[in-house]
XYZ file of C-alpha atoms in Angstrom:
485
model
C -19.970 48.102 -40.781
C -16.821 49.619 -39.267
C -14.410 48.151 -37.714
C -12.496 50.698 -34.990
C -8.461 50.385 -33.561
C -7.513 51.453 -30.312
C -4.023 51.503 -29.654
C -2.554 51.873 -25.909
C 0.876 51.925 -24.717
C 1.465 51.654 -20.832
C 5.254 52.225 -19.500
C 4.569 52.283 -15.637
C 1.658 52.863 -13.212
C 0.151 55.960 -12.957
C -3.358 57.866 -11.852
C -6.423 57.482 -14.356
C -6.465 61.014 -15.205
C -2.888 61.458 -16.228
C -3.383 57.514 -17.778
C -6.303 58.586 -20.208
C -4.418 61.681 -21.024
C -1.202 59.690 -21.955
C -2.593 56.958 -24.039
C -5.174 59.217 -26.178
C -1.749 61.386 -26.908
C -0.092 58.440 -27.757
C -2.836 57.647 -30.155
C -2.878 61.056 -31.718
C 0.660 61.714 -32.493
C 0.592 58.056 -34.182
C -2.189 58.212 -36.146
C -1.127 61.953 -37.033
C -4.784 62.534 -36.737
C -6.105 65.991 -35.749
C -7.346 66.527 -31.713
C -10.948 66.238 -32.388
C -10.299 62.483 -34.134
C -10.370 59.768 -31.750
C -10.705 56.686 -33.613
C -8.811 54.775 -36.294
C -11.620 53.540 -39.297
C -11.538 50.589 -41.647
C -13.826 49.650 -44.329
C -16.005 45.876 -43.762
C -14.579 43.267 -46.009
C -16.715 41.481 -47.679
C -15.838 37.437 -47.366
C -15.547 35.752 -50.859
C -16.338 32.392 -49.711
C -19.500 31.663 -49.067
C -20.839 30.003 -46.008
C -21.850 26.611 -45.970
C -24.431 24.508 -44.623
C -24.867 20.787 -43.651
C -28.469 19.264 -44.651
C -29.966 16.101 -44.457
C -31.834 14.574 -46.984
C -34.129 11.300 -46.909
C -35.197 8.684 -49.022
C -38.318 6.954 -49.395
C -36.766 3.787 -47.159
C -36.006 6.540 -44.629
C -32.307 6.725 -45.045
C -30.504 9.250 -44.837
C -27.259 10.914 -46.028
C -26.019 14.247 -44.472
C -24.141 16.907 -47.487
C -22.537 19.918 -47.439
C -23.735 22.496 -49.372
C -23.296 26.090 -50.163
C -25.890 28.756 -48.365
C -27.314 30.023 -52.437
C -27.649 25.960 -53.437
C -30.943 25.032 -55.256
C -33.037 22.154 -55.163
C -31.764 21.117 -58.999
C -28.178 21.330 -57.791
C -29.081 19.536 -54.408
C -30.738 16.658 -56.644
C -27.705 17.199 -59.074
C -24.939 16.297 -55.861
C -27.295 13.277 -54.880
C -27.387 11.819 -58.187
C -23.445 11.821 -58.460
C -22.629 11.258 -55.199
C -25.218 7.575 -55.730
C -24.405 7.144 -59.236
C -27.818 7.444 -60.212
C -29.003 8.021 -63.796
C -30.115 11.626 -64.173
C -33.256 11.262 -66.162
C -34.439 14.857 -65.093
C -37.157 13.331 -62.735
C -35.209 13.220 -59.437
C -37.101 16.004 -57.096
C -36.664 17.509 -54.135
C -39.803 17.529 -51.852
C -40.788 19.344 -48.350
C -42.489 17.316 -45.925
C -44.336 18.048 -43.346
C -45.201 15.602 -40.968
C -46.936 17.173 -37.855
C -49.718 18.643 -39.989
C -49.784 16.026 -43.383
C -48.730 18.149 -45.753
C -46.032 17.995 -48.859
C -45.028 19.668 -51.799
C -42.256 19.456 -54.234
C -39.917 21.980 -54.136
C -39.378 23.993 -57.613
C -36.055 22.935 -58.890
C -35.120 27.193 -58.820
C -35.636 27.760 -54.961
C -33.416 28.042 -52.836
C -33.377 25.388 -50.146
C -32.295 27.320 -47.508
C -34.938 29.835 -47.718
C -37.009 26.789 -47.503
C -35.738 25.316 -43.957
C -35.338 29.159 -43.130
C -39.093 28.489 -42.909
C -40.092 25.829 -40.596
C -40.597 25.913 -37.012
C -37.521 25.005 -34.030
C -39.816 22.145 -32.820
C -40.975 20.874 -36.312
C -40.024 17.750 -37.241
C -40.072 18.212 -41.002
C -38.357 16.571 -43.832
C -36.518 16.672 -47.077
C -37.268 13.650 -49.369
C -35.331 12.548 -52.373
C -37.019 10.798 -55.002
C -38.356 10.758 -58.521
C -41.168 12.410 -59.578
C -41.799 11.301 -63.494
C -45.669 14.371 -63.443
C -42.840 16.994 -62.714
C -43.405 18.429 -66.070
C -45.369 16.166 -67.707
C -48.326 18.959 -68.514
C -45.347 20.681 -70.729
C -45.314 17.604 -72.568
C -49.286 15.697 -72.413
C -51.162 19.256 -71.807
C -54.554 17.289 -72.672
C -54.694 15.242 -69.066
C -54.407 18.086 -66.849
C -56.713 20.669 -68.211
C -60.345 18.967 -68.304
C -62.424 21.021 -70.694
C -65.004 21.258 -68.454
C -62.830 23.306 -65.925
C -61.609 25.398 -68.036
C -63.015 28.673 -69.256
C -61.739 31.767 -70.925
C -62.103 35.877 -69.529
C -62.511 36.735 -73.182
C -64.767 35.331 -75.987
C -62.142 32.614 -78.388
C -62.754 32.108 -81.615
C -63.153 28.132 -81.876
C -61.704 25.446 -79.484
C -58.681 26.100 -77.831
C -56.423 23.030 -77.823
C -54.947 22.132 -74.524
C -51.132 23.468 -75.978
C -52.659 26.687 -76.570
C -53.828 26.221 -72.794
C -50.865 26.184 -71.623
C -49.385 29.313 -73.500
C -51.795 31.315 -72.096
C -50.812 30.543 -68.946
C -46.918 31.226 -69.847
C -48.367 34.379 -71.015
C -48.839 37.875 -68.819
C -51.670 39.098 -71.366
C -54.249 36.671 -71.460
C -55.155 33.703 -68.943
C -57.737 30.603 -68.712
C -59.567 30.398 -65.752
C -60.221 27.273 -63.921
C -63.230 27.121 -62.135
C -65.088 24.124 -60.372
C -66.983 23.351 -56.712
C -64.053 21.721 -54.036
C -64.813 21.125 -50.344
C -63.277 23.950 -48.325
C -62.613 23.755 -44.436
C -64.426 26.773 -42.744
C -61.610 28.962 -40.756
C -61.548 27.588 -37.151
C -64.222 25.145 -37.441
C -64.037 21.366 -38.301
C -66.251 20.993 -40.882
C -65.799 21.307 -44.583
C -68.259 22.858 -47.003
C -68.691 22.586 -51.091
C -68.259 26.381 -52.691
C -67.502 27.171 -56.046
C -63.907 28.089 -56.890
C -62.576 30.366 -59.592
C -58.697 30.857 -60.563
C -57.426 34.075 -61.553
C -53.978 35.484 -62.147
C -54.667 37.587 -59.490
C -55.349 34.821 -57.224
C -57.917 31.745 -55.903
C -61.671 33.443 -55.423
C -64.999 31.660 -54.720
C -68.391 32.782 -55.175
C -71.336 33.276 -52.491
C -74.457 32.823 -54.819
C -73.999 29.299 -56.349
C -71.712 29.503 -59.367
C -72.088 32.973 -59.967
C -69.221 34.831 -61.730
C -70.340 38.223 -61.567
C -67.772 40.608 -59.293
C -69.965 41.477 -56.532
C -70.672 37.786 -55.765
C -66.384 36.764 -55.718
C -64.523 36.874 -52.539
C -61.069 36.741 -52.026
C -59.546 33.243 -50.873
C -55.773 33.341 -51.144
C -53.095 34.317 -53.125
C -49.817 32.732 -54.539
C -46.696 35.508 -53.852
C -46.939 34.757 -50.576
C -48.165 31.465 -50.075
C -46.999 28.053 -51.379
C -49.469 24.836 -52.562
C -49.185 21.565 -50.758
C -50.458 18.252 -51.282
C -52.354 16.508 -48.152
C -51.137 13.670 -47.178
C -53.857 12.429 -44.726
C -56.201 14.698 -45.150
C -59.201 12.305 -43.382
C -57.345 11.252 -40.705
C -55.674 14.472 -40.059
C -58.324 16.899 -40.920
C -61.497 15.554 -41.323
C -61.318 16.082 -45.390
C -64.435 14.136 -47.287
C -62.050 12.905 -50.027
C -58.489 12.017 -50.009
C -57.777 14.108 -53.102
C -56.736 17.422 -50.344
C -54.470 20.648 -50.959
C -53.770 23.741 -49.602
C -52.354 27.049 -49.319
C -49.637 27.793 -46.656
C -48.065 30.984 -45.977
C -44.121 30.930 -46.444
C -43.124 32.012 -43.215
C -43.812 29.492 -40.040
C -47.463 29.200 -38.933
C -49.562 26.910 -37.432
C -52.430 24.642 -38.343
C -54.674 27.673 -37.849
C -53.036 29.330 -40.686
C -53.689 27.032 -43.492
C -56.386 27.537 -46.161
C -57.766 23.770 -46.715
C -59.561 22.490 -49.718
C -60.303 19.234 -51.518
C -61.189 17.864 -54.851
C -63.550 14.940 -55.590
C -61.237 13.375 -57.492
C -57.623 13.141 -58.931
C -57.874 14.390 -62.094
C -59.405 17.883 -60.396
C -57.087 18.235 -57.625
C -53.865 18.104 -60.219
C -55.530 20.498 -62.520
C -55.912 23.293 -59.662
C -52.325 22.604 -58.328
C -50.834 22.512 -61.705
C -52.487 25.858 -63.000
C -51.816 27.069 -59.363
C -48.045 26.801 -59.949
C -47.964 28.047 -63.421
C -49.798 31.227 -62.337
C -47.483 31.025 -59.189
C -44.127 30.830 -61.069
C -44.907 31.253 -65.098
C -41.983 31.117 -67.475
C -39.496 29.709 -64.475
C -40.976 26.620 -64.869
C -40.498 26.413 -68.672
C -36.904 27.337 -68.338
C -36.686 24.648 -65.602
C -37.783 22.399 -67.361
C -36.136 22.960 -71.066
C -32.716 24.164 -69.368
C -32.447 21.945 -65.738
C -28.851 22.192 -65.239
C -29.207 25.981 -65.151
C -28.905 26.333 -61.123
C -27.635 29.297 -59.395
C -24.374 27.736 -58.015
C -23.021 27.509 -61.815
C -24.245 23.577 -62.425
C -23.849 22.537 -65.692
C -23.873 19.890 -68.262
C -20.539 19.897 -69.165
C -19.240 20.526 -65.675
C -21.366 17.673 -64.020
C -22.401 14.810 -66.196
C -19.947 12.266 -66.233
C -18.010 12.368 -69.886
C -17.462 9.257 -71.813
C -14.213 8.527 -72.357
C -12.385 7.977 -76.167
C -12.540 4.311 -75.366
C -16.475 4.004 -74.824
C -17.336 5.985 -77.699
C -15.336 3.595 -80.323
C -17.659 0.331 -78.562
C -19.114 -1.694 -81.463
C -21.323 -4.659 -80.883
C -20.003 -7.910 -81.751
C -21.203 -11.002 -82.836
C -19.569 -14.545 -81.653
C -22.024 -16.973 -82.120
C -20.321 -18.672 -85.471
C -16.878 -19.510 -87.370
C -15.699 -15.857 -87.801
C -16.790 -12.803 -85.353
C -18.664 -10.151 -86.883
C -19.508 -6.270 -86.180
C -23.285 -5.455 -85.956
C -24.301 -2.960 -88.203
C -27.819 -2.919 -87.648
C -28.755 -0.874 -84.213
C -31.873 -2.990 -83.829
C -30.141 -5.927 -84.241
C -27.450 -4.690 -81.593
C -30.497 -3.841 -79.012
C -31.967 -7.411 -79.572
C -28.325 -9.212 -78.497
C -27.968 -6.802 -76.061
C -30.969 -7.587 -74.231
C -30.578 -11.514 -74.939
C -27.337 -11.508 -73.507
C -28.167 -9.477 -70.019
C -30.944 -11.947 -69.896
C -28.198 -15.032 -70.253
C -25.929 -13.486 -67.521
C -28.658 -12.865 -65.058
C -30.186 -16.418 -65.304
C -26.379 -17.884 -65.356
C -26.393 -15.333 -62.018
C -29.330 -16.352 -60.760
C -28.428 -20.328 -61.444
C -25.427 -20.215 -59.026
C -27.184 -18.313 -56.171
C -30.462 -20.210 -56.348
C -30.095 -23.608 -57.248
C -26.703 -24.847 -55.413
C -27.040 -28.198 -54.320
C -30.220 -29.111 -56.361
C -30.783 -32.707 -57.527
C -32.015 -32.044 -61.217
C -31.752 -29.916 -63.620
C -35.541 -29.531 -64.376
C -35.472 -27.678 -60.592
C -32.458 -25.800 -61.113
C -34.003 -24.433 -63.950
C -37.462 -23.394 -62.010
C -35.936 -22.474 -59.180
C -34.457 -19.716 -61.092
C -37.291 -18.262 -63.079
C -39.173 -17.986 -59.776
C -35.935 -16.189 -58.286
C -34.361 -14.167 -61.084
C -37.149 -11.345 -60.553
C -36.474 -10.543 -56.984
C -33.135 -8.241 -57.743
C -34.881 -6.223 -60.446
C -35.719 -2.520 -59.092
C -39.762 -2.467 -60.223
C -40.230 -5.551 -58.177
C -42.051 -5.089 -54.874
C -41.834 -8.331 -52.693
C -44.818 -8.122 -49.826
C -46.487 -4.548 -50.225
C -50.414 -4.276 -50.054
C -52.601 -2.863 -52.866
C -52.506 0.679 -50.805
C -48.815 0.861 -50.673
C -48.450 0.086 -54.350
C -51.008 3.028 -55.301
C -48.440 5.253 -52.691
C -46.103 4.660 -53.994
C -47.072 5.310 -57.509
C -48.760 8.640 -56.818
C -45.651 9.569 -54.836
C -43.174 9.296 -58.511
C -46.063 10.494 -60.537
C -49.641 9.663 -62.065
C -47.805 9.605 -65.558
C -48.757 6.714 -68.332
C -46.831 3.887 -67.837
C -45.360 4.455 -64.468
C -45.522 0.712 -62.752
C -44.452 -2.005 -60.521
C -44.824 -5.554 -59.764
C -45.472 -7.415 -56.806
C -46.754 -10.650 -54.921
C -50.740 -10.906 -55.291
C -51.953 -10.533 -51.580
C -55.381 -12.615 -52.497
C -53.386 -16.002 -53.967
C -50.177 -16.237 -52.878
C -48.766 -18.261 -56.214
C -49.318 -15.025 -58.339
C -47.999 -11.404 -59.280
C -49.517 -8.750 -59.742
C -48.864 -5.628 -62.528
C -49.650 -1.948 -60.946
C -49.316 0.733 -63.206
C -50.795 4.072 -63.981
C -52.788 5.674 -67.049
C -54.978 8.342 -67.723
C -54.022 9.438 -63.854
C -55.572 6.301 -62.713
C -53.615 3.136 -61.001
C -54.769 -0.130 -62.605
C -53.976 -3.654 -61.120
C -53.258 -6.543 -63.428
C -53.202 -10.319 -62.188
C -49.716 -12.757 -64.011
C -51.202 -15.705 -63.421
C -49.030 -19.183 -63.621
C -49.820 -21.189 -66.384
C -48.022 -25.050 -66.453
C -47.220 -26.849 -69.840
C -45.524 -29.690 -70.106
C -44.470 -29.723 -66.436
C -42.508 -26.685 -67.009
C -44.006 -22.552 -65.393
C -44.872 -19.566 -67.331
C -46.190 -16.152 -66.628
C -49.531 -14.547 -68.428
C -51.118 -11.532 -68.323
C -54.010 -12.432 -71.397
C -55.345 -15.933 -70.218
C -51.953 -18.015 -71.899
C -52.207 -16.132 -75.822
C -48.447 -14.800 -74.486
C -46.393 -16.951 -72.275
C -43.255 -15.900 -70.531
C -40.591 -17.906 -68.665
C -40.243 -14.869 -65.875
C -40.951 -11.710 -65.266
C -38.318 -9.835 -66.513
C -39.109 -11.408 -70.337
C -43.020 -10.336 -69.285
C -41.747 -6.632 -68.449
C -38.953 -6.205 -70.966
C -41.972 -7.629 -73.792
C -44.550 -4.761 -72.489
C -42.046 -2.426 -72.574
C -41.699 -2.753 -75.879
C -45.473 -3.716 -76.899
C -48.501 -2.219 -75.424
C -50.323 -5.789 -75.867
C -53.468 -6.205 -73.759
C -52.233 -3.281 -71.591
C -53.995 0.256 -71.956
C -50.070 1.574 -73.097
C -46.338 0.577 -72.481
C -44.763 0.573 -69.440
C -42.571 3.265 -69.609
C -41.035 4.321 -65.786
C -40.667 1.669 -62.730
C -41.425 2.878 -59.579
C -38.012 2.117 -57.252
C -37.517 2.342 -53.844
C -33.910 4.090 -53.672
C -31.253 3.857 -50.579
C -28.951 7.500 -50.050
């Protein structure tokens, strides 16, 4: 771009001939340019700050908090600003997701894009959405391979020599020579119509086929279905309600660039397991080695985030913190780290109960109901605890952070109102546990195994399966949180 200067001198009124004749002199002999030059030209500058944008980003309790970001921010960094600006512990699991309401849809949004790109996207009139919250199956097939990749939809373009172990799965797919296909019958909707209808689907590095003579694989029998450059992969929301889906297990394809429901290549899976296997290989085909740099290097984003310039540095002070021990004649230092971790733990259960005492029991006559009244209260500030949410919203809201081992919550049984109830996830399926109350010696506990293990409340039940799997199929490892921005 060039910018032009005109410069024009009037002394007193005169005709417009004689005018236009004046002032171009006037220009000339100042610019000591020659007669055929008219104009004055200046090179663009380029601005060195770059423009920013205000967002707003929700939570899963639908609050929101409005930032300020940069126009080249990515979805790590926008996580990254949230997570400081809360105080939240960065555990690399807080994700960035797209929602779209009007049509069901959501994805999560690759910690490398760029979010503007992303809202550069959607529709004027669309009401759509970005949420905040954790999502523990992120990367989780980098880590447990064997859960997403079912052998028996999986299959390789050349002959292998012996099984191929799920790791070596997944380095095919991080490679650009060879590739496993993933092949299996979903339920796709039929362009313009409302019914669905159950094809068999092959995945190819080259992009999503299905075949018109049963499970054929032979060339002439593929057909193109879609392709990943230009297209991203959502999760359905609703896909019954919404579109008519046979299961609830529904994805699809939508191009980048705003279209409408007309536009969108729907499919669904028969189950859980099968619709995570097609959308994970879908985004390792999609995005390849970007997604094993995200996850081995996350506070690599493109405005210059980094570990040493974000995380919060411990000071001099908190590194030279030694556990001590009080409890007889002489204090002593705690060599032992186990031994630390065990007084640790006793002593934030001491201060919540002592907590818990004076909020919940002021004013009560004995000290046999002080002390109930607090193991039945001293549960309700923990995060994993879910007060009155149905069996549905507890499977929501564990599918929303993840289908990962161990992921769980707890919250009031629905069917008897004097019990709990464990939700947690394994083998990317949500299993329900019933705590049931057991009395002895007029005084409560909490079960999960029929009385063998007895717990005064349920933060000495958690904190104990935590550390032991016990009758459960493994540990609890994440709690699933609603978070406020």
């Amino acid at each position: 771009m060039l910018f032009s200067i005109y410069i024009c001198v009037v002394s007193r009124p005169v005709s417009q001939s004689k005018f236009k004749e004046k002032t171009e002199g006037i220009i000339l002999r100042r610019a000591g340019m020659s007669l055929s030059a008219r104009r004055v030209t200046l090179p663009a500058i380029t601005p060195i700050v770059l423009q920013k944008r205000v967002i707003k980003v929700y939570s899963e309790d639908e609050t929101s908090r409005a930032v300020e970001v940069p126009s080249d921010i990515t979805a790590r960094d926008v996580c990254q600003l949230l997570i400081l600006k809360n105080h939240y512990i960065d555990d690399h699991s807080w994700t960035l997701f797209e929602h779209l309401p009007h049509i069901g849809l959501e994805r999560t949004i690759e910690d490398h894009e760029l979010v503007m790109e992303v809202l550069s996207n959607w529709g004027m009139e669309e009401e759509n959405k970005l949420y905040f919250r954790k999502n523990y199956a992120k990367y989780e097939f980098f880590k447990n391979p064997m859960y997403f990749f079912p052998e028996h939809m999986v299959s390789f373009a050349t002959e292998t020599n012996g099984e191929i172990s799920p790791t070596q799965i997944l380095q095919m797919f991080l490679s650009s020579s060879t590739y496993p296909e993933i092949h299996g019958f979903l339920h796709a909707k039929e362009q313009g119509k409302k019914s669905w209808k159950k094809i068999y689907f092959l995945l190819r590095r080259s992009g999503l086929y299905f075949s018109t003579k049963g499970t054929s694989k032979e060339p002439r029998h593929l057909q193109f279905f879609s392709e990943f450059g230009n297209s991203d992969i959502y999760v359905s929301l609703a896909g019954k309600k919404k579109h008519g889906a046979p299961t609830n297990y529904g994805f699809c394809f939508k191009p980048n660039k705003a279209g409408g429901p007309r536009d969108l290549k729907m499919l669904c899976a028969e189950e859980e397991q099968s619709r995570t296997c097609w959308v994970t290989a879908i985004r390792l085909l999609k995005y390849g080695m970007q997604l094993y740099q995200n996850y081995m290097h996350p506070y690599q984003g493109r405005s210059g985030c980094s570990s040493q310039s974000i995380s919060p540095m411990r000071s001099i002070s908190e590194n030279s913190l030694v556990a001590m021990d009080f409890s007889g004649q002489k204090s002593r230092v705690i060599e032992n780290p186990t031994e630390a971790l065990s007084v640790a733990v006793e002593e934030g259960l001491a201060w919540r109960k002592k907590g818990c005492l004076r909020l919940a029991t002021h004013g009560s006559p004995t000290a046999s109901s002080q002390s109930s009244a607090t193991n039945m209260a001293i549960h309700r500030s923990q995060p994993w605890f879910h007060h009155k949410i149905s069996r549905d919203e507890a499977q929501r809201l564990i599918i929303q952070q993840g289908l990962v081992d161990g992921v769980f919550l707890v919250r009031d049984s629905q069917s008897n109102p004097k019990t709990f109830v464990l939700s947690m996830s394994h083998g990317q399926k949500i299993k329900h546990f019933q705590i049931i109350p057991v009395e002895d010696d007029g005084e409560l506990f909490h079960t999960l195994d029929d009385g063998h293990t007895r717990f005064t409340d349920l933060i000495q039940l958690v904190e104990f399966y935590q550390l032991n799997k016990g009758v459960l199929p493994c540990k609890l490892k994440h709690y699933c949180a609603r978070i406020a921005l």
